[in-house]
Amino acid sequence: MKAIFIAYDQAHHEQILEVLNSCACRGYTAFGTVQGRGSHTGEPHLGSHAWPSLAEAMLTMVDDSRVESLLERLQAIDRAKPRLGLRAFVWPIEATI
C-alpha cells in the first residue's frame, strides 16, 4: 500500500475527484485550501493581492497495483494545464490500524 499526497491548483479539484473515482480509490483526506509554491516552476498560490490563486491538497491510500495508473492520469491533468500546477508524491505505508 502507498500514500499519495497530491497538491494542486483549486481549479483541478473536480478532475482530481474524477481520477480517484475512476481508479477505484475511494478513501481520501482533503485539506481544503492551502498555500505554497513549486520548487522549480509555476506561480505561487498564496491567496494574496499579488498571487491570488490558492491550492488544495489531498492524501489518499492506494493499493500498489493502482499507483501507476493514478499517477499517469494526474500527470495528464498537469500536462494539459502546466501553469496551474499539480504535484503528486508517493510514500510507502508500513502499517495501518
JSON list of C-alpha atoms in Angstrom, two decimals:
[
{"chain": "A", "resi": 1, "resn": "MET", "atom": "CA", "xyz": [0.00, 0.00, 0.00]},
{"chain": "A", "resi": 2, "resn": "LYS", "atom": "CA", "xyz": [1.14, 3.53, -0.80]},
{"chain": "A", "resi": 3, "resn": "ALA", "atom": "CA", "xyz": [0.17, 7.01, 0.38]},
{"chain": "A", "resi": 4, "resn": "ILE", "atom": "CA", "xyz": [-0.15, 9.58, -2.38]},
{"chain": "A", "resi": 5, "resn": "PHE", "atom": "CA", "xyz": [-0.07, 13.26, -1.44]},
{"chain": "A", "resi": 6, "resn": "ILE", "atom": "CA", "xyz": [-1.50, 15.45, -4.20]},
{"chain": "A", "resi": 7, "resn": "ALA", "atom": "CA", "xyz": [-1.04, 19.24, -4.21]},
{"chain": "A", "resi": 8, "resn": "TYR", "atom": "CA", "xyz": [-2.87, 21.10, -6.95]},
{"chain": "A", "resi": 9, "resn": "ASP", "atom": "CA", "xyz": [-4.44, 24.37, -8.06]},
{"chain": "A", "resi": 10, "resn": "GLN", "atom": "CA", "xyz": [-8.00, 24.55, -6.74]},
{"chain": "A", "resi": 11, "resn": "ALA", "atom": "CA", "xyz": [-9.30, 24.63, -10.33]},
{"chain": "A", "resi": 12, "resn": "HIS", "atom": "CA", "xyz": [-8.32, 20.95, -10.63]},
{"chain": "A", "resi": 13, "resn": "HIS", "atom": "CA", "xyz": [-10.44, 19.74, -7.68]},
{"chain": "A", "resi": 14, "resn": "GLU", "atom": "CA", "xyz": [-13.30, 18.12, -9.61]},
{"chain": "A", "resi": 15, "resn": "GLN", "atom": "CA", "xyz": [-10.85, 16.44, -12.02]},
{"chain": "A", "resi": 16, "resn": "ILE", "atom": "CA", "xyz": [-8.85, 15.02, -9.11]},
{"chain": "A", "resi": 17, "resn": "LEU", "atom": "CA", "xyz": [-12.04, 13.52, -7.65]},
{"chain": "A", "resi": 18, "resn": "GLU", "atom": "CA", "xyz": [-12.93, 12.03, -11.04]},
{"chain": "A", "resi": 19, "resn": "VAL", "atom": "CA", "xyz": [-9.46, 10.45, -11.32]},
{"chain": "A", "resi": 20, "resn": "LEU", "atom": "CA", "xyz": [-9.70, 8.95, -7.83]},
{"chain": "A", "resi": 21, "resn": "ASN", "atom": "CA", "xyz": [-13.13, 7.51, -8.62]},
{"chain": "A", "resi": 22, "resn": "SER", "atom": "CA", "xyz": [-12.04, 6.11, -11.98]},
{"chain": "A", "resi": 23, "resn": "CYS", "atom": "CA", "xyz": [-9.04, 4.41, -10.33]},
{"chain": "A", "resi": 24, "resn": "ALA", "atom": "CA", "xyz": [-11.27, 2.92, -7.60]},
{"chain": "A", "resi": 25, "resn": "CYS", "atom": "CA", "xyz": [-9.54, 4.98, -4.90]},
{"chain": "A", "resi": 26, "resn": "ARG", "atom": "CA", "xyz": [-12.46, 5.52, -2.55]},
{"chain": "A", "resi": 27, "resn": "GLY", "atom": "CA", "xyz": [-10.79, 6.93, 0.56]},
{"chain": "A", "resi": 28, "resn": "TYR", "atom": "CA", "xyz": [-9.04, 10.26, 0.80]},
{"chain": "A", "resi": 29, "resn": "THR", "atom": "CA", "xyz": [-8.49, 13.21, 3.09]},
{"chain": "A", "resi": 30, "resn": "ALA", "atom": "CA", "xyz": [-8.87, 16.66, 1.52]},
{"chain": "A", "resi": 31, "resn": "PHE", "atom": "CA", "xyz": [-7.08, 19.53, 3.21]},
{"chain": "A", "resi": 32, "resn": "GLY", "atom": "CA", "xyz": [-9.10, 22.30, 1.55]},
{"chain": "A", "resi": 33, "resn": "THR", "atom": "CA", "xyz": [-7.27, 25.48, 0.65]},
{"chain": "A", "resi": 34, "resn": "VAL", "atom": "CA", "xyz": [-3.55, 25.54, 1.25]},
{"chain": "A", "resi": 35, "resn": "GLN", "atom": "CA", "xyz": [-0.81, 27.95, 0.26]},
{"chain": "A", "resi": 36, "resn": "GLY", "atom": "CA", "xyz": [2.52, 27.24, -1.38]},
{"chain": "A", "resi": 37, "resn": "ARG", "atom": "CA", "xyz": [4.73, 27.47, -4.39]},
{"chain": "A", "resi": 38, "resn": "GLY", "atom": "CA", "xyz": [6.53, 24.93, -6.53]},
{"chain": "A", "resi": 39, "resn": "SER", "atom": "CA", "xyz": [10.21, 24.26, -6.09]},
{"chain": "A", "resi": 40, "resn": "HIS", "atom": "CA", "xyz": [11.16, 24.91, -9.73]},
{"chain": "A", "resi": 41, "resn": "THR", "atom": "CA", "xyz": [8.40, 26.43, -11.84]},
{"chain": "A", "resi": 42, "resn": "GLY", "atom": "CA", "xyz": [4.88, 27.78, -11.63]},
{"chain": "A", "resi": 43, "resn": "GLU", "atom": "CA", "xyz": [3.35, 30.70, -9.85]},
{"chain": "A", "resi": 44, "resn": "PRO", "atom": "CA", "xyz": [2.88, 30.86, -6.07]},
{"chain": "A", "resi": 45, "resn": "HIS", "atom": "CA", "xyz": [-0.56, 30.01, -4.68]},
{"chain": "A", "resi": 46, "resn": "LEU", "atom": "CA", "xyz": [-0.78, 32.45, -1.77]},
{"chain": "A", "resi": 47, "resn": "GLY", "atom": "CA", "xyz": [-4.27, 33.93, -1.88]},
{"chain": "A", "resi": 48, "resn": "SER", "atom": "CA", "xyz": [-2.79, 37.43, -1.78]},
{"chain": "A", "resi": 49, "resn": "HIS", "atom": "CA", "xyz": [-3.31, 40.52, -3.93]},
{"chain": "A", "resi": 50, "resn": "ALA", "atom": "CA", "xyz": [-0.11, 39.78, -5.86]},
{"chain": "A", "resi": 51, "resn": "TRP", "atom": "CA", "xyz": [-0.64, 35.99, -6.04]},
{"chain": "A", "resi": 52, "resn": "PRO", "atom": "CA", "xyz": [-4.42, 35.46, -5.76]},
{"chain": "A", "resi": 53, "resn": "SER", "atom": "CA", "xyz": [-4.70, 31.76, -6.66]},
{"chain": "A", "resi": 54, "resn": "LEU", "atom": "CA", "xyz": [-4.90, 29.11, -3.96]},
{"chain": "A", "resi": 55, "resn": "ALA", "atom": "CA", "xyz": [-4.05, 25.44, -3.90]},
{"chain": "A", "resi": 56, "resn": "GLU", "atom": "CA", "xyz": [-5.68, 22.40, -2.36]},
{"chain": "A", "resi": 57, "resn": "ALA", "atom": "CA", "xyz": [-4.17, 19.15, -1.14]},
{"chain": "A", "resi": 58, "resn": "MET", "atom": "CA", "xyz": [-5.34, 15.58, -0.81]},
{"chain": "A", "resi": 59, "resn": "LEU", "atom": "CA", "xyz": [-3.95, 12.43, 0.76]},
{"chain": "A", "resi": 60, "resn": "THR", "atom": "CA", "xyz": [-5.11, 9.00, -0.37]},
{"chain": "A", "resi": 61, "resn": "MET", "atom": "CA", "xyz": [-4.03, 5.45, 0.43]},
{"chain": "A", "resi": 62, "resn": "VAL", "atom": "CA", "xyz": [-3.79, 3.29, -2.68]},
{"chain": "A", "resi": 63, "resn": "ASP", "atom": "CA", "xyz": [-3.08, -0.38, -3.41]},
{"chain": "A", "resi": 64, "resn": "ASP", "atom": "CA", "xyz": [0.29, -0.78, -5.13]},
{"chain": "A", "resi": 65, "resn": "SER", "atom": "CA", "xyz": [-1.43, -2.02, -8.28]},
{"chain": "A", "resi": 66, "resn": "ARG", "atom": "CA", "xyz": [-3.29, 1.30, -8.73]},
{"chain": "A", "resi": 67, "resn": "VAL", "atom": "CA", "xyz": [-0.39, 3.72, -8.21]},
{"chain": "A", "resi": 68, "resn": "GLU", "atom": "CA", "xyz": [0.94, 3.81, -11.79]},
{"chain": "A", "resi": 69, "resn": "SER", "atom": "CA", "xyz": [-2.47, 4.38, -13.37]},
{"chain": "A", "resi": 70, "resn": "LEU", "atom": "CA", "xyz": [-3.34, 7.09, -10.87]},
{"chain": "A", "resi": 71, "resn": "LEU", "atom": "CA", "xyz": [-0.06, 8.91, -11.43]},
{"chain": "A", "resi": 72, "resn": "GLU", "atom": "CA", "xyz": [-0.46, 8.72, -15.22]},
{"chain": "A", "resi": 73, "resn": "ARG", "atom": "CA", "xyz": [-3.93, 10.28, -15.02]},
{"chain": "A", "resi": 74, "resn": "LEU", "atom": "CA", "xyz": [-2.73, 13.01, -12.68]},
{"chain": "A", "resi": 75, "resn": "GLN", "atom": "CA", "xyz": [0.19, 13.75, -14.97]},
{"chain": "A", "resi": 76, "resn": "ALA", "atom": "CA", "xyz": [-2.21, 14.11, -17.92]},
{"chain": "A", "resi": 77, "resn": "ILE", "atom": "CA", "xyz": [-4.13, 16.78, -15.99]},
{"chain": "A", "resi": 78, "resn": "ASP", "atom": "CA", "xyz": [-0.89, 18.61, -15.23]},
{"chain": "A", "resi": 79, "resn": "ARG", "atom": "CA", "xyz": [0.31, 18.42, -18.84]},
{"chain": "A", "resi": 80, "resn": "ALA", "atom": "CA", "xyz": [-3.00, 19.84, -20.11]},
{"chain": "A", "resi": 81, "resn": "LYS", "atom": "CA", "xyz": [-2.57, 22.98, -17.95]},
{"chain": "A", "resi": 82, "resn": "PRO", "atom": "CA", "xyz": [1.01, 23.10, -16.65]},
{"chain": "A", "resi": 83, "resn": "ARG", "atom": "CA", "xyz": [0.85, 26.68, -15.37]},
{"chain": "A", "resi": 84, "resn": "LEU", "atom": "CA", "xyz": [-1.87, 25.79, -12.85]},
{"chain": "A", "resi": 85, "resn": "GLY", "atom": "CA", "xyz": [0.35, 23.32, -11.02]},
{"chain": "A", "resi": 86, "resn": "LEU", "atom": "CA", "xyz": [-0.17, 19.76, -9.84]},
{"chain": "A", "resi": 87, "resn": "ARG", "atom": "CA", "xyz": [2.27, 17.53, -7.98]},
{"chain": "A", "resi": 88, "resn": "ALA", "atom": "CA", "xyz": [1.92, 14.05, -6.52]},
{"chain": "A", "resi": 89, "resn": "PHE", "atom": "CA", "xyz": [4.27, 12.32, -4.08]},
{"chain": "A", "resi": 90, "resn": "VAL", "atom": "CA", "xyz": [4.21, 8.62, -3.23]},
{"chain": "A", "resi": 91, "resn": "TRP", "atom": "CA", "xyz": [5.21, 7.21, 0.17]},
{"chain": "A", "resi": 92, "resn": "PRO", "atom": "CA", "xyz": [5.24, 3.60, 1.35]},
{"chain": "A", "resi": 93, "resn": "ILE", "atom": "CA", "xyz": [2.79, 2.64, 4.09]},
{"chain": "A", "resi": 94, "resn": "GLU", "atom": "CA", "xyz": [4.30, 0.20, 6.56]},
{"chain": "A", "resi": 95, "resn": "ALA", "atom": "CA", "xyz": [1.33, -0.35, 8.85]},
{"chain": "A", "resi": 96, "resn": "THR", "atom": "CA", "xyz": [-2.28, 0.73, 9.40]},
{"chain": "A", "resi": 97, "resn": "ILE", "atom": "CA", "xyz": [-4.95, 0.33, 12.06]}
]
